[in-house]
Short mmCIF file of C-alpha atoms in Angstrom, two decimals:
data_model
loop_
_atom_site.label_atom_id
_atom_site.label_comp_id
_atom_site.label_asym_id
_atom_site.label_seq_id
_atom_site.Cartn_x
_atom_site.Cartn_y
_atom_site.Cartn_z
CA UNK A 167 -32.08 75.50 2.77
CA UNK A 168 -34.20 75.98 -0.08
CA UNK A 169 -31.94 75.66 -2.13
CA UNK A 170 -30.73 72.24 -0.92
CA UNK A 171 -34.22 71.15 -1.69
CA UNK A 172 -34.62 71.77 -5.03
CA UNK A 173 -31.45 69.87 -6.07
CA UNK A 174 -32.90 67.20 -3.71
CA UNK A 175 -36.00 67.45 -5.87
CA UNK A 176 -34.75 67.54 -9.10
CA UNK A 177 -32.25 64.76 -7.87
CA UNK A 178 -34.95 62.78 -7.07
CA UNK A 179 -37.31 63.53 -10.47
CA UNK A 180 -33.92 62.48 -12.65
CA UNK A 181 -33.68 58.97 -10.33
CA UNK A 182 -37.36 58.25 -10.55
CA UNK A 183 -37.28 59.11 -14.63
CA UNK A 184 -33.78 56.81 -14.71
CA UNK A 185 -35.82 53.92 -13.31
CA UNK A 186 -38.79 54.62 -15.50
CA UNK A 187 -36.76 54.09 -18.20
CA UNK A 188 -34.82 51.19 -17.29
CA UNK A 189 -37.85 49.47 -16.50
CA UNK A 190 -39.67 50.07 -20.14
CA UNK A 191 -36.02 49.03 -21.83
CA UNK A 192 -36.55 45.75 -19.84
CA UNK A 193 -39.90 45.21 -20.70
CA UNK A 194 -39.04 45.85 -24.30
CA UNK A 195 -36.49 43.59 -23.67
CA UNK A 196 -38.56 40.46 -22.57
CA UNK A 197 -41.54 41.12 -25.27
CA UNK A 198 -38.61 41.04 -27.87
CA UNK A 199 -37.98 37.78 -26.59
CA UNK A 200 -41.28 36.63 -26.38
CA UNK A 201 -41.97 37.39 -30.27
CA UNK A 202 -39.11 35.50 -31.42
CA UNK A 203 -40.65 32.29 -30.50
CA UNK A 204 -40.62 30.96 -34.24
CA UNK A 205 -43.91 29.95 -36.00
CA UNK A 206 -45.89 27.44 -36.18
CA UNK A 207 -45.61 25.04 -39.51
CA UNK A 208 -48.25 25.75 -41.48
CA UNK A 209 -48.46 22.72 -43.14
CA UNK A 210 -48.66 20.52 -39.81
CA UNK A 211 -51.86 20.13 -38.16
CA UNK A 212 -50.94 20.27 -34.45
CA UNK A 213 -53.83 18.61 -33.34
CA UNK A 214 -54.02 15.45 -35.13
CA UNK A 215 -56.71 12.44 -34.08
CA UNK A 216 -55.98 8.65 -34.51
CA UNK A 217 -58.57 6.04 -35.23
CA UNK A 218 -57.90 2.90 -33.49
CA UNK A 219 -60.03 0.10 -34.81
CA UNK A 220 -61.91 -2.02 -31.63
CA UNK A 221 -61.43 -5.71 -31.18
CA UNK A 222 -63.94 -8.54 -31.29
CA UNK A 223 -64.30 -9.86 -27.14
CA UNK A 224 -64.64 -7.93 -23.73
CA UNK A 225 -60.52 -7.77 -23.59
CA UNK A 226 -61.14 -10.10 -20.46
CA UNK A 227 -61.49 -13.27 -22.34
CA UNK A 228 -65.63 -13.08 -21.31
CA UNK A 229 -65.10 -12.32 -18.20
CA UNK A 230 -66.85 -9.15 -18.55
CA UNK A 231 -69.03 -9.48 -21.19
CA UNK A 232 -70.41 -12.69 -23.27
CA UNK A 233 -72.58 -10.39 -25.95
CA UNK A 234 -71.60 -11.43 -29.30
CA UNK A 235 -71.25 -8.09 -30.37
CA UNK A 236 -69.03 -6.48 -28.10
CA UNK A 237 -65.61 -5.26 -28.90
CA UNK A 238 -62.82 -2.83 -27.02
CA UNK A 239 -60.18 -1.29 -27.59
CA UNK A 240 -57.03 -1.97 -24.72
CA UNK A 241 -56.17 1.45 -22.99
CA UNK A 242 -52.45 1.06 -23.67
CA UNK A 243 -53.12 1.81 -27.19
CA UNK A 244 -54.88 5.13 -25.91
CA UNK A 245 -52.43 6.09 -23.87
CA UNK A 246 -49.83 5.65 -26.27
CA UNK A 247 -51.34 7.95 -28.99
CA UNK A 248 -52.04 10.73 -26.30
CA UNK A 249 -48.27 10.10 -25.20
CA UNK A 250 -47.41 11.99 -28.30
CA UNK A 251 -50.09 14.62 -28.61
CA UNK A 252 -52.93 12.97 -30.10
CA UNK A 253 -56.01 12.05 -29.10
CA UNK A 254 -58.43 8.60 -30.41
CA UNK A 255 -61.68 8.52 -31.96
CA UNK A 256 -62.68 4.37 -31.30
CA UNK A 257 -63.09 2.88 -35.01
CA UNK A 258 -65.79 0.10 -33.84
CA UNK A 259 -65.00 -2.29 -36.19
CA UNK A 260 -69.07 -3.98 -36.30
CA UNK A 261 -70.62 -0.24 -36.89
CA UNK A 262 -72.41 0.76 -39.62
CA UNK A 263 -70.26 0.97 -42.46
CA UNK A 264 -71.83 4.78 -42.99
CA UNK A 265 -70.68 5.27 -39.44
CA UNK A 266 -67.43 3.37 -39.94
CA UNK A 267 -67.09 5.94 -42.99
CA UNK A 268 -68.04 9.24 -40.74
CA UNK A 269 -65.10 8.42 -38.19
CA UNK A 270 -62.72 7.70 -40.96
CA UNK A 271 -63.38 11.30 -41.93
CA UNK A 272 -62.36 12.80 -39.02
CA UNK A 273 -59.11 11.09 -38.59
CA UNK A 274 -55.55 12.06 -39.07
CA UNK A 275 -54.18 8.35 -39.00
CA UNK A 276 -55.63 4.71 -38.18
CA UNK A 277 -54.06 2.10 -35.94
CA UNK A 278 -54.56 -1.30 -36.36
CA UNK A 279 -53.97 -3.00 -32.55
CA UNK A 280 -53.01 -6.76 -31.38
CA UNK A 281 -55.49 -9.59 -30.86
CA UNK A 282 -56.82 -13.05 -32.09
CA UNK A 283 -59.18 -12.43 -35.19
CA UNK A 284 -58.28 -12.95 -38.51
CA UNK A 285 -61.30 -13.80 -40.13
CA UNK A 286 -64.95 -13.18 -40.96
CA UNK A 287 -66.75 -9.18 -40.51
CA UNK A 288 -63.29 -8.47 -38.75
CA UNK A 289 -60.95 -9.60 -41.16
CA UNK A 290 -63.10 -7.54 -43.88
CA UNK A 291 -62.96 -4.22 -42.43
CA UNK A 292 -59.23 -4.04 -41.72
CA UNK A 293 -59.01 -4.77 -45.27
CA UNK A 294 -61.83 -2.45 -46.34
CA UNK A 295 -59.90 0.23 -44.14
CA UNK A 296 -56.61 -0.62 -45.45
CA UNK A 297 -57.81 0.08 -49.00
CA UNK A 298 -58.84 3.31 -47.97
CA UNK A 299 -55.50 4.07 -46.26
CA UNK A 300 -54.03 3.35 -49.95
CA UNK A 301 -56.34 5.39 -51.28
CA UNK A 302 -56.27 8.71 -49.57
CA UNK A 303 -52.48 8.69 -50.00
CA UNK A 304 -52.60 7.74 -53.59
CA UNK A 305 -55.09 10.83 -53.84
CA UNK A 306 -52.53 13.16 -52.22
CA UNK A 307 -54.08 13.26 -48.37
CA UNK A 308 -51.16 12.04 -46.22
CA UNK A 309 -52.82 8.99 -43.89
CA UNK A 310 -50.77 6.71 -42.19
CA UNK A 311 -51.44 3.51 -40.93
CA UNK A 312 -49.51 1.43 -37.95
CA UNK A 313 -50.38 -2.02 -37.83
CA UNK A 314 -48.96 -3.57 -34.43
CA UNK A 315 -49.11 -7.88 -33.63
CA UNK A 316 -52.42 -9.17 -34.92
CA UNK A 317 -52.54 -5.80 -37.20
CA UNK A 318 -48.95 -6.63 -39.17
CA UNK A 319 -50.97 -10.32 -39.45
CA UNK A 320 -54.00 -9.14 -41.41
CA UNK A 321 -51.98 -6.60 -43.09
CA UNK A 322 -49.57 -9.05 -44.53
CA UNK A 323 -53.04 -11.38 -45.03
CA UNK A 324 -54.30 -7.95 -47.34
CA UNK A 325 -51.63 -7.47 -48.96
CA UNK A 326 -50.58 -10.96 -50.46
CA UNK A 327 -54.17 -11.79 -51.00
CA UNK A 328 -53.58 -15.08 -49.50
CA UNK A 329 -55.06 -15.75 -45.99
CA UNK A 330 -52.56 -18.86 -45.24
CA UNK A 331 -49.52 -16.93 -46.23
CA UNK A 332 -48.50 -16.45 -42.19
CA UNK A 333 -46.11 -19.14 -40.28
CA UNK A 334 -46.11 -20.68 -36.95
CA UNK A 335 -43.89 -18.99 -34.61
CA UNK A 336 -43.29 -19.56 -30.72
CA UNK A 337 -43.03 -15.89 -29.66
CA UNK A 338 -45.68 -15.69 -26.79
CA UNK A 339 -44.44 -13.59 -23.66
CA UNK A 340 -40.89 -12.82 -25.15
CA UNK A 341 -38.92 -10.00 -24.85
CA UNK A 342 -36.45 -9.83 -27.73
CA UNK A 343 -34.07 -7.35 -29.88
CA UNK A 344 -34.01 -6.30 -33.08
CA UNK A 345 -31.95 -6.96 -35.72
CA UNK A 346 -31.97 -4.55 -38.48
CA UNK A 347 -31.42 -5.62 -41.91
CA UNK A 348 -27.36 -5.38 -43.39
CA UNK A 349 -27.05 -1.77 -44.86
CA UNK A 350 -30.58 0.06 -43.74
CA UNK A 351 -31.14 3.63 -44.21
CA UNK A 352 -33.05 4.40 -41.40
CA UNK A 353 -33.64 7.75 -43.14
CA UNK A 354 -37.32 8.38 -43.60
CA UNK A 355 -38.21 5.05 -41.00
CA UNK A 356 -39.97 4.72 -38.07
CA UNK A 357 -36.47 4.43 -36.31
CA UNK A 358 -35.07 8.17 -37.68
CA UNK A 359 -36.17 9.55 -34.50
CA UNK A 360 -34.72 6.94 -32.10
CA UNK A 361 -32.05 8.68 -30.32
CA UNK A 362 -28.30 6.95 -31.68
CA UNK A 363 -27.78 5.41 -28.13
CA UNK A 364 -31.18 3.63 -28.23
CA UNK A 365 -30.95 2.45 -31.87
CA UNK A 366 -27.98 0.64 -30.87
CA UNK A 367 -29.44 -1.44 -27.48
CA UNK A 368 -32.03 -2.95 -29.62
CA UNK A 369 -29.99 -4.91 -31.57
CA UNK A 370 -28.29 -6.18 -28.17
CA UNK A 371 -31.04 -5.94 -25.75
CA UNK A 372 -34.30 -7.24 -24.86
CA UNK A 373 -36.68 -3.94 -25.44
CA UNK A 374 -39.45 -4.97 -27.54
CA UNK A 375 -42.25 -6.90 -25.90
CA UNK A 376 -43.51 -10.05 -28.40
CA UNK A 377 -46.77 -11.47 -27.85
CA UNK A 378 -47.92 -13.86 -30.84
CA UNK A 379 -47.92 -17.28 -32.07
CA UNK A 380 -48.14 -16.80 -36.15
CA UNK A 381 -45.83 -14.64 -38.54
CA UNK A 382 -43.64 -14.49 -41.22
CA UNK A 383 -40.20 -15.31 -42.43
CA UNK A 384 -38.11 -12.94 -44.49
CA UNK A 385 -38.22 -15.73 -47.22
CA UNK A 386 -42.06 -15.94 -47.53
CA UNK A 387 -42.26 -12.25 -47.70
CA UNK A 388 -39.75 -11.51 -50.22
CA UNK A 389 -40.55 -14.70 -52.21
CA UNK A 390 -44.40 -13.32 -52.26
CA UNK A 391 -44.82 -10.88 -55.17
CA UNK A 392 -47.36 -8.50 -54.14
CA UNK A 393 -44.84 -8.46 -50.30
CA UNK A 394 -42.02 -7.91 -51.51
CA UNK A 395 -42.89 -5.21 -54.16
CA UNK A 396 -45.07 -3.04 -51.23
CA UNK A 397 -42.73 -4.02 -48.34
CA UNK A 398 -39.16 -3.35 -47.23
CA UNK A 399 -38.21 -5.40 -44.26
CA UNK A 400 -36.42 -2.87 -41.30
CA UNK A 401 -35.62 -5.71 -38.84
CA UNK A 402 -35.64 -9.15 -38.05
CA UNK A 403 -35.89 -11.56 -34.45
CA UNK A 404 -36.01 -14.74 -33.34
CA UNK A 405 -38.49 -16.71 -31.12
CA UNK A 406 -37.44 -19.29 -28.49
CA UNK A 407 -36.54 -21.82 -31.23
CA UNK A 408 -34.54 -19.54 -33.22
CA UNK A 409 -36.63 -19.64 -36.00
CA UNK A 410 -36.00 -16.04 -37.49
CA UNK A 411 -39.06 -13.52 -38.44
CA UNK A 412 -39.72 -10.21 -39.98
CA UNK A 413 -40.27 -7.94 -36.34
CA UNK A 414 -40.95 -4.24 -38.58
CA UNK A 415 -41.61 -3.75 -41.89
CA UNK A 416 -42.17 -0.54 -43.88
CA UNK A 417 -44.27 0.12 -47.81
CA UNK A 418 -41.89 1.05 -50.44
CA UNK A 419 -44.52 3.65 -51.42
CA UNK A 420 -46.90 4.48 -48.28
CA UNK A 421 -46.66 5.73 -44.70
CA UNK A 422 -47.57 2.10 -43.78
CA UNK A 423 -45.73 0.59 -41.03
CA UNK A 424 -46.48 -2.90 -39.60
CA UNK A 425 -44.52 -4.14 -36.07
CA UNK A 426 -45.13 -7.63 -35.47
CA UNK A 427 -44.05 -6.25 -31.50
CA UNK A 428 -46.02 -4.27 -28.79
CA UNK A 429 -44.82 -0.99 -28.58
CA UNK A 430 -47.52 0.10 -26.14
CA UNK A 431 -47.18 -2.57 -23.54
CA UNK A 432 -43.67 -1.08 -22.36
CA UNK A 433 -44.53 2.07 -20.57
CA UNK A 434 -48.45 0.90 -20.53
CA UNK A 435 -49.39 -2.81 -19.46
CA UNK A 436 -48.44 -5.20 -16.51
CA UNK A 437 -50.04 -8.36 -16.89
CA UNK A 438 -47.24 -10.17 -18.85
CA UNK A 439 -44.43 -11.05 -16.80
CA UNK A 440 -41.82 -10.44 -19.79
CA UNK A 441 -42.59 -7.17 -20.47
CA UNK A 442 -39.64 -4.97 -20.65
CA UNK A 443 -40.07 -1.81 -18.09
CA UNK A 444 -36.68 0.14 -18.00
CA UNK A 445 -35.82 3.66 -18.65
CA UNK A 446 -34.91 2.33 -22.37
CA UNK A 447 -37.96 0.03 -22.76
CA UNK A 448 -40.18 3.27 -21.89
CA UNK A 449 -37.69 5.39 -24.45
CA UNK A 450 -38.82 2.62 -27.25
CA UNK A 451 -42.12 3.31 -26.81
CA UNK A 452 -42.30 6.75 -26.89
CA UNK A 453 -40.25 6.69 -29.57
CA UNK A 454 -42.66 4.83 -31.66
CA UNK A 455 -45.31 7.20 -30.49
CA UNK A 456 -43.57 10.57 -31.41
CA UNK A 457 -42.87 8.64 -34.79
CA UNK A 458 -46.46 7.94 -36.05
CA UNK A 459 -48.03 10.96 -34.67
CA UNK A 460 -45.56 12.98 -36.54
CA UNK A 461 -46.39 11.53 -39.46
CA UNK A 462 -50.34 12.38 -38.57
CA UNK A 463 -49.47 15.82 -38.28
CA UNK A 464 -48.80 15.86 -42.08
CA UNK A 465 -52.62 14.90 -42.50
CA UNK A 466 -54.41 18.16 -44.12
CA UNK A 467 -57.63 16.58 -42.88
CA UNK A 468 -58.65 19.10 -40.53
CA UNK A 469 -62.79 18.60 -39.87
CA UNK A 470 -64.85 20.90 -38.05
CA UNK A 471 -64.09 20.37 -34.10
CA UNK A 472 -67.78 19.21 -33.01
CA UNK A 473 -67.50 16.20 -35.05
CA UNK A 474 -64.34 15.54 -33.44
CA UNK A 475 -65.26 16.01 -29.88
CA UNK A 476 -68.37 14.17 -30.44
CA UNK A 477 -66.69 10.95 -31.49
CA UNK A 478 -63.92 10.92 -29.24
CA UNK A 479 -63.12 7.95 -26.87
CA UNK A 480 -64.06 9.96 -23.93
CA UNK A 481 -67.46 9.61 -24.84
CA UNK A 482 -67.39 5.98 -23.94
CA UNK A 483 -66.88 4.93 -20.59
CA UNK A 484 -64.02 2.90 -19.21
CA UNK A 485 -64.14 -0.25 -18.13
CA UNK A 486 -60.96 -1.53 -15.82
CA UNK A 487 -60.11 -5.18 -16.59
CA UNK A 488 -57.42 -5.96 -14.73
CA UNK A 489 -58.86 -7.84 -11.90
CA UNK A 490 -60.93 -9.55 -14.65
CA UNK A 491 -57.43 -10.64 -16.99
#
């Protein structure tokens, strides 16, 4: 009997070192699979932050506020930076310019967003930021700019150094395509990282939401010097008369991009009745997204995080419009 219970024993200490061992080879197992995860770039700065210049008005057409000096910035745009990993500091365009300056510092990339004003203090600090955009590239520093509606306006305004170069258009409340020029390399453009399927439907349906009443013709802009030398044109569209316009445009030389259409309002804004909402319409705009934040995360500019958090939109409160307009 004895005897029987040793061999159980030792039966039992060769099963329970078995199992011990098993166990380790599959832990082994999963932390070798945990430390391939590949590394981090480097050279991309994973936690880029977008300045998005404020607009003269309450966004509520007064409804909210009459003060002379108040500006805001539309949540869409917001949303749509964070939709790709980013978060905003608010560039409030009647600031200080030393405080103007500051901000600038601690972004990764500026936006330029949709609205009415085209002249005066307004007008003179998209240029005066503009400038800067050229500058920190030509220095080396990697610092995009998208300008979207009223941005690709006073961009093309900058550019020419003519403040009546835009044309009357009738593209208010209009969903449209896109037709890209004959021949594009998309290589290197905002549209390299549409997916094939998507790049295709915007040339034959309505995704892009247009919202404006000025622009410019593919004839002004490559019969303007200073235009056509720092622009390419990427795609055309056509308002309700059929009068044809220059929809995206891309420097020659700079991660500048200009859309005369609302990328945001797809996936982020109600109160036009046009606005396209399908699964597509909602791939276009994140699209868009992904594609200028990616180009932030080439920024270097990496400032010390209390500055950051401290100038952050989420310092300011909200304010929900929508019942005002």
């Amino acid at each position: 009997m004895w005897k029987w219970n040793y061999i159980w024993i030792q039966f039992l200490i060769s099963l329970l070192l078995l199992i011990e061992f098993t166990f380790a080879k599959s832990t082994a197992s999963v932390a070798g699979l945990t430390s391939t995860c590949p590394a981090l770039d480097p050279r991309l700065n994973y936690r880029p932050v977008i300045g998005i210049l404020s607009h003269p008005g309450d966004g509520a057409s007064g409804r909210l506020s009459n003060a002379t000096d108040a500006s805001y910035i539309a949540a869409s745009y917001v949303k749509f930076v964070e939709s790709a990993g980013a978060r905003v500091i608010p560039l409030i365009y009647n600031e200080p310019p030393e405080v103007l300056q500051t901000k600038l510092n601690l972004v990764n990339g500026v936006i330029f967003t949709g609205g009415w004003a085209k002249t005066g203090l307004y007008f003179d600090v998209v240029e005066g930021i503009f400038n800067q955009v050229l500058k920190k590239n030509d220095a080396g520093h990697h610092f995009p700019l998208l300008a979207l509606c009223l941005g690709f306006e006073l961009v093309m305004m900058a550019v020419s150094k003519n403040n009546e170069i835009l044309e009357s258009f009738s593209a208010s409340n209009q969903a449209s395509t896109l037709q890209f020029v004959k021949d594009l390399n998309i290589e290197g453009t905002l549209f390299q990282r549409f997916a094939p399927e998507l790049l295709a439907k915007l040339s034959t349906e309505c995704l892009v939401m247009q919202n404006h009443k000025f622009g410019i013709s593919p004839e002004t802009l490559q019969g303007n010097k200073e235009l056509g030398s720092f622009f390419k044109i990427l795609t055309t569209s056509t308002d309700e008369n059929n009068k044809v316009y220059v929809s995206t445009v891309q420097s020659e030389s700079y991660p500048v991009t200009a859309l005369q259409w609302h990328p945001e309002k797809n996936a982020f804004e109600w109160g036009l009745s046009m606005i396209p909402h399908s699964d597509d319409a909602i791939q276009v705009t994140q699209s868009v997204a992904n594609s200028f934040i990616s180009e932030a995360r080439k920024s270097f500019n990496r400032p010390p995080a209390k500055e950051v958090l401290d100038n952050l939109i989420y310092n300011y409160p909200p304010t929900y419009c929508g019942y005002a307009g």
